[in-house]
Amino acid sequence: MTISADRRDSRTNQVNKTLWVLFWGVVFLALSSWIATQTGLAWWQPVTCDQSLKIHAYRAAPSGYNVVVMGSSRAELGVNPLVVEKELSRQAEGSLTCFNLSQSAGQIRTDHVIFREVLRGQSTPDVVVLCTEARGFNSMSRRTSEYVKHYAQPWDILVEIRDIAAAGCLSDAASSFIRSISCVVQYLTQSPRTQKSKNHVLFWELSKGHGDPFRMNEGDQSKPAPTPGSRRWKAKFEKRKSFVRDNLLNDFEIGRASRRAFEKIIEISRERKIELVVVNMPLTTDYMSLFEPGEYSQYMSYITKTCDREKIPFFDYNAYEQHLPDSLFYDPDHLGPKGSILFSRRIARDALKPIFRNAQ
Amino acid sequence: MLFNSGEFAVFLIVVLLLDMILRNRLQPRYAFLLAASYFFYSCWNANYLLLLIFSTVLDFTLGRLIHLEQRKSLRKLYLLLSLSGNLGVLGVFKYGNFFIDNITETLPFLGDIPRLEVLLPVGISFYTFQTLSYTIDIYRRKLEPHDSFLGFALFVSFFPQLVAGPIVRASQFLPQLGKMPVITSADASHGFFLIARGLFKKVIIADYLAIHIVDQVFSAPGAYGSPTILIAVYAYAFQIYGDFSGYSDIAIGCGRLLGFKLPKNFDSPYVATDLRDFWRRWHISLSSWLRDYLYIPLGGSKRGQRATYINLTLTMLLGGLWHGAGWTFILWGLFHGVILAVTRMAQRAGAGSCARDPSKTGRVLRALANFQVVCLGWILFRSPDFETFVSMLAGLGGANGWALDVEPFVIVVLLVAAATHMMPNRFNHNLALLWNKLPAPAMAAALIVLIGVCSFICAAARPFIYFQF
């Protein structure tokens, strides 16, 4: 009797201790996330410090932006918001503002999470230019799935649970509290309060999210960009070739998660009355040679059919007639400064002006 | 699911909560834990779950046949079937393309042999060795086959140790089934302590060092001076320790929370005074497996000195091959085998003299010396190819100059790693006792702070990955 009483007691103790630790863990998680939200920090994703500060810079703008560009580092370098604004202001009445919210290593699934979590409320733009590429849709990609795990997946699950729980709440306060539960204490440490963080935020505010390859890749600051076809270009390309094939374009397949993410973006843009424009990013001939037969056409077929079905304007800047010469590229898949100016003007002229002209 | 991911945290919480509900009902509980383990494995690749199930069914069946069969020849046949089935699968999936590539290179007249379109199934090396321990122990009549297929399947696929060990013997795990789990409050506290310690080692030490120095230096050793390379090598030693032992800690901690005691896998290996001692402290579950199922069957030390050295070298060579399909792993294993043999030779020759220096200073010096030898092996282990290994050695010798190009915080993390590693066992023991005394709110707060710091390190530790994409 003593033994079974002891066992029962120890089992109760263990159950109690584990339960209590889990309970208090959830409480502290909620409390720290509430503090993080109240202090207005860039709270929502365990992204690289630099990228989360860009989101902070975007959200800190008092009146939001008319146009937001989304995509990966290709869009981050390729679309210069200041050039877009200047081009738009030539015809539009008043000035229109643009911010490049592209995330390095971003892909369609991270675009979806940003779309859902950042472009809301006061931060809702009029137009989103979604810059897509085949790599961003590859569900089997080894390396980008790591970054999806960092950007979106853990919080995707929590956010889904949160949304279900919040939807079941009877009051807004309870719903709001539950939404805060999804934040974590790490965002406290991503506070733009250190000088380095403030410098990052200032950079993003001034450049409106436009990346600078010479700043970001500091090692190359002393050297000019390699010329396409040169020895340096070829050496750089050779180094990246196996990485791209083995980690980014491996086992190319547009899986369910990628499709769902894209469809959700379209759905959310309709709910929030955001005009969505899809743009296929330009690539060099070298990079295009990395695709195996059928891969690129799989992506193009999917994106064109979906945009056609959903009646979303689609601009293919990798098509032959739109192709930008390789000399405008910084590396096989990122536009250089001159290429960025030219490309930004094209987007403003082809994709954005008709929208704002119709709106007037 | 990685152990240091949010989704694993959610998964673990759900499993713990449901396990508590099912605690009094053994069979439903094991069925639930098995389903959870299969779910955990299938999050990586559901197709390769079939391989896991194949190994489970094969060895459960053959285990019973071996036990029931009296004729030695048939018992041997069944054991051979188990060995060939398990090692065959391991050979094809892990080493198939390695052999094909080498054959293609050395025998070009055979033409291009098509490579196998397979991925390496996660954890295959671990669960293969686990199931083999079952059939071999039954063959040796050290173990009786388990009655329940459910229990055996749980032993093979138990999620905390499925993908990265420790390699649990059937004789250690199976007796824990069939009994009502008795888990005290101290067990629960210790489970959380191990998880916290594992996260600290894995994320704060290992991941940080990997990203901030190790990966950079090993990818381009020619660009770094000798002191930087040396620090990178030491950093790698602590990175691999933090990574591996951190995972083991989390695995053992999760097992504890579920009422299972898994064996210790690391015991401060870098304080070892020689390589024999090192292998008694490093990846204990693997080294003991190799000793019991490879070294001893080969004859161990019972067939004379020459045979002992050959057996040691062969065991370590195969141990190196177990780690990965690559020549650097094989050479690493060979390196350890040769050094072990030489150590044994020296100890035999020096027995009675200064071979065992009882002084503390002597032990410290020997541990430092042994650490250098182990680090030399790690250079080979980490190098993606032989050229990188040579380049690293050349760099260490000053071929690229003597510039020191290391972030100060890397040195801080390295010193913290070394200091915590060298702490005496009683310090760790006292820390565990202190942790166990914490009330639940304090324990939870500590865990949340640690998770927050880990997340910050994860985010801040990622370099600007711009040009990879």
mmCIF file of C-alpha atoms in Angstrom, chain A residues 7 10-26 28-29 32 46-51 72-74 76-77 104-106 133 135 142-144 146-147 149-151 153-155 157-158 161 184-186 189-190 204 211-217 236 240 243-244 248 251 330-331 333-335, chain B residues 1-2 4-10 12-14 16-17 19-20 23-24 43 45 117-119 179-189 192 219-220 256-259 435-460 462-469:
data_model
loop_
_atom_site.group_PDB
_atom_site.id
_atom_site.type_symbol
_atom_site.label_atom_id
_atom_site.label_comp_id
_atom_site.label_asym_id
_atom_site.label_seq_id
_atom_site.Cartn_x
_atom_site.Cartn_y
_atom_site.Cartn_z
ATOM 1 C CA ARG A 7 3.961 5.755 -6.831
ATOM 2 C CA SER A 10 5.299 10.596 -7.332
ATOM 3 C CA ARG A 11 3.220 10.305 -10.470
ATOM 4 C CA THR A 12 1.034 13.152 -9.306
ATOM 5 C CA ASN A 13 4.111 15.180 -8.444
ATOM 6 C CA GLN A 14 5.678 14.575 -11.842
ATOM 7 C CA VAL A 15 2.430 15.330 -13.614
ATOM 8 C CA ASN A 16 2.013 18.447 -11.527
ATOM 9 C CA LYS A 17 5.557 19.655 -12.046
ATOM 10 C CA THR A 18 5.538 19.130 -15.809
ATOM 11 C CA LEU A 19 2.121 20.693 -16.157
ATOM 12 C CA TRP A 20 3.055 23.669 -14.008
ATOM 13 C CA VAL A 21 6.270 24.264 -15.925
ATOM 14 C CA LEU A 22 4.339 24.162 -19.199
ATOM 15 C CA PHE A 23 1.610 26.406 -17.792
ATOM 16 C CA TRP A 24 4.030 29.030 -16.500
ATOM 17 C CA GLY A 25 5.991 28.766 -19.731
ATOM 18 C CA VAL A 26 2.914 29.774 -21.705
ATOM 19 C CA PHE A 28 5.658 34.029 -19.512
ATOM 20 C CA LEU A 29 5.625 33.640 -23.270
ATOM 21 C CA SER A 32 6.926 38.799 -22.860
ATOM 22 C CA PRO A 46 12.982 35.130 -36.098
ATOM 23 C CA VAL A 47 14.528 36.549 -39.235
ATOM 24 C CA THR A 48 17.991 37.924 -39.629
ATOM 25 C CA CYS A 49 18.342 41.065 -37.574
ATOM 26 C CA ASP A 50 18.796 43.204 -40.653
ATOM 27 C CA GLN A 51 15.642 41.955 -42.351
ATOM 28 C CA SER A 72 13.757 37.936 -52.529
ATOM 29 C CA SER A 73 17.182 39.552 -52.778
ATOM 30 C CA ARG A 74 16.715 39.768 -56.537
ATOM 31 C CA GLU A 76 15.647 43.828 -53.114
ATOM 32 C CA LEU A 77 18.495 44.792 -55.420
ATOM 33 C CA SER A 104 16.849 38.211 -48.739
ATOM 34 C CA ALA A 105 16.361 34.443 -49.199
ATOM 35 C CA GLY A 106 12.663 35.088 -49.377
ATOM 36 C CA GLU A 133 11.084 33.513 -59.536
ATOM 37 C CA ARG A 135 13.536 29.201 -57.026
ATOM 38 C CA ARG A 142 16.956 22.200 -49.349
ATOM 39 C CA ARG A 143 18.355 25.518 -48.382
ATOM 40 C CA THR A 144 15.364 27.775 -48.689
ATOM 41 C CA GLU A 146 15.746 26.107 -43.787
ATOM 42 C CA TYR A 147 14.924 29.748 -44.124
ATOM 43 C CA LYS A 149 11.663 27.346 -40.979
ATOM 44 C CA HIS A 150 13.318 30.468 -39.666
ATOM 45 C CA TYR A 151 10.933 32.888 -41.288
ATOM 46 C CA GLN A 153 7.003 27.705 -40.295
ATOM 47 C CA PRO A 154 7.210 27.641 -36.515
ATOM 48 C CA TRP A 155 5.116 30.751 -36.303
ATOM 49 C CA ILE A 157 1.658 26.813 -36.870
ATOM 50 C CA LEU A 158 1.314 29.116 -33.888
ATOM 51 C CA ILE A 161 -3.612 28.031 -33.788
ATOM 52 C CA VAL A 184 8.175 35.725 -28.161
ATOM 53 C CA VAL A 185 10.755 37.361 -25.989
ATOM 54 C CA GLN A 186 13.428 37.268 -28.701
ATOM 55 C CA THR A 189 16.400 41.614 -28.258
ATOM 56 C CA GLN A 190 15.729 42.747 -31.800
ATOM 57 C CA TRP A 204 16.340 51.074 -44.711
ATOM 58 C CA GLY A 211 19.537 46.792 -51.080
ATOM 59 C CA ASP A 212 23.053 47.776 -52.027
ATOM 60 C CA PRO A 213 25.315 44.927 -53.103
ATOM 61 C CA PHE A 214 28.446 46.811 -52.228
ATOM 62 C CA ARG A 215 27.246 47.533 -48.727
ATOM 63 C CA MET A 216 25.907 44.081 -48.101
ATOM 64 C CA ASN A 217 28.827 42.180 -49.491
ATOM 65 C CA LYS A 236 31.906 33.317 -59.243
ATOM 66 C CA ARG A 240 27.541 29.141 -57.237
ATOM 67 C CA PHE A 243 25.202 25.385 -54.693
ATOM 68 C CA VAL A 244 22.239 26.514 -56.760
ATOM 69 C CA LEU A 248 17.961 25.788 -54.475
ATOM 70 C CA ASP A 251 14.254 18.132 -57.227
ATOM 71 C CA TYR A 330 25.874 42.320 -60.644
ATOM 72 C CA ASP A 331 26.004 38.529 -60.640
ATOM 73 C CA ASP A 333 20.804 36.580 -60.816
ATOM 74 C CA HIS A 334 21.031 40.010 -59.196
ATOM 75 C CA LEU A 335 20.751 43.261 -61.074
ATOM 76 C CA MET B 1 11.747 18.610 -37.094
ATOM 77 C CA LEU B 2 14.879 19.940 -35.500
ATOM 78 C CA ASN B 4 15.752 23.525 -31.588
ATOM 79 C CA SER B 5 12.703 24.503 -33.596
ATOM 80 C CA GLY B 6 9.369 25.939 -32.547
ATOM 81 C CA GLU B 7 7.468 23.121 -34.224
ATOM 82 C CA PHE B 8 9.316 20.524 -32.146
ATOM 83 C CA ALA B 9 8.425 22.481 -29.009
ATOM 84 C CA VAL B 10 4.751 22.367 -29.980
ATOM 85 C CA LEU B 12 6.741 17.849 -27.551
ATOM 86 C CA ILE B 13 4.160 19.751 -25.518
ATOM 87 C CA VAL B 14 1.313 17.924 -27.263
ATOM 88 C CA LEU B 16 3.704 15.261 -23.076
ATOM 89 C CA LEU B 17 0.133 16.324 -22.420
ATOM 90 C CA ASP B 19 1.141 11.003 -22.593
ATOM 91 C CA MET B 20 0.010 12.179 -19.161
ATOM 92 C CA ARG B 23 -0.006 7.159 -18.512
ATOM 93 C CA ASN B 24 -2.059 4.487 -16.740
ATOM 94 C CA CYS B 43 7.955 15.081 -41.032
ATOM 95 C CA ASN B 45 10.236 12.221 -45.439
ATOM 96 C CA GLU B 117 18.333 8.571 -56.937
ATOM 97 C CA VAL B 118 18.070 8.281 -53.186
ATOM 98 C CA LEU B 119 18.317 10.572 -50.224
ATOM 99 C CA LYS B 179 6.270 -1.519 -16.209
ATOM 100 C CA MET B 180 4.213 1.401 -15.089
ATOM 101 C CA PRO B 181 6.437 4.430 -15.461
ATOM 102 C CA VAL B 182 7.535 5.935 -12.180
ATOM 103 C CA ILE B 183 8.593 9.499 -12.708
ATOM 104 C CA THR B 184 9.294 11.695 -9.760
ATOM 105 C CA SER B 185 9.256 15.450 -9.649
ATOM 106 C CA ALA B 186 13.049 15.275 -9.682
ATOM 107 C CA ASP B 187 12.909 13.278 -12.918
ATOM 108 C CA ALA B 188 10.700 15.902 -14.529
ATOM 109 C CA SER B 189 12.984 18.694 -13.326
ATOM 110 C CA PHE B 192 13.847 20.050 -18.341
ATOM 111 C CA SER B 219 35.218 26.985 -46.840
ATOM 112 C CA ALA B 220 38.251 29.107 -47.709
ATOM 113 C CA ARG B 256 13.088 11.456 -19.010
ATOM 114 C CA LEU B 257 9.942 13.514 -19.291
ATOM 115 C CA LEU B 258 8.276 10.522 -20.882
ATOM 116 C CA GLY B 259 9.542 8.138 -18.225
ATOM 117 C CA TRP B 435 17.825 23.547 -11.004
ATOM 118 C CA ASN B 436 15.801 20.715 -9.522
ATOM 119 C CA LYS B 437 15.065 22.826 -6.484
ATOM 120 C CA LEU B 438 13.582 25.618 -8.574
ATOM 121 C CA PRO B 439 9.833 25.956 -8.321
ATOM 122 C CA ALA B 440 7.877 25.522 -11.540
ATOM 123 C CA PRO B 441 7.456 29.269 -12.278
ATOM 124 C CA ALA B 442 11.180 29.907 -11.931
ATOM 125 C CA MET B 443 11.995 26.888 -14.060
ATOM 126 C CA ALA B 444 9.577 28.017 -16.746
ATOM 127 C CA ALA B 445 10.968 31.563 -16.656
ATOM 128 C CA ALA B 446 14.504 30.254 -17.036
ATOM 129 C CA LEU B 447 13.453 28.105 -19.992
ATOM 130 C CA ILE B 448 11.673 31.005 -21.692
ATOM 131 C CA VAL B 449 14.669 33.292 -21.208
ATOM 132 C CA LEU B 450 16.937 30.589 -22.620
ATOM 133 C CA ILE B 451 14.633 30.068 -25.600
ATOM 134 C CA GLY B 452 14.622 33.816 -26.149
ATOM 135 C CA VAL B 453 18.396 34.016 -26.035
ATOM 136 C CA CYS B 454 18.653 30.995 -28.342
ATOM 137 C CA SER B 455 16.258 32.622 -30.788
ATOM 138 C CA PHE B 456 18.253 35.823 -30.680
ATOM 139 C CA ILE B 457 21.456 33.927 -31.302
ATOM 140 C CA CYS B 458 19.742 32.050 -34.143
ATOM 141 C CA ALA B 459 18.598 35.287 -35.725
ATOM 142 C CA ALA B 460 21.692 37.348 -35.001
ATOM 143 C CA ARG B 462 22.711 34.175 -39.326
ATOM 144 C CA PRO B 463 24.996 36.220 -41.489
ATOM 145 C CA PHE B 464 23.553 38.327 -44.174
ATOM 146 C CA ILE B 465 22.839 35.480 -46.535
ATOM 147 C CA TYR B 466 22.256 37.751 -49.419
ATOM 148 C CA PHE B 467 24.441 36.422 -52.102
ATOM 149 C CA GLN B 468 23.466 32.844 -51.766
ATOM 150 C CA PHE B 469 20.100 33.696 -53.179
#
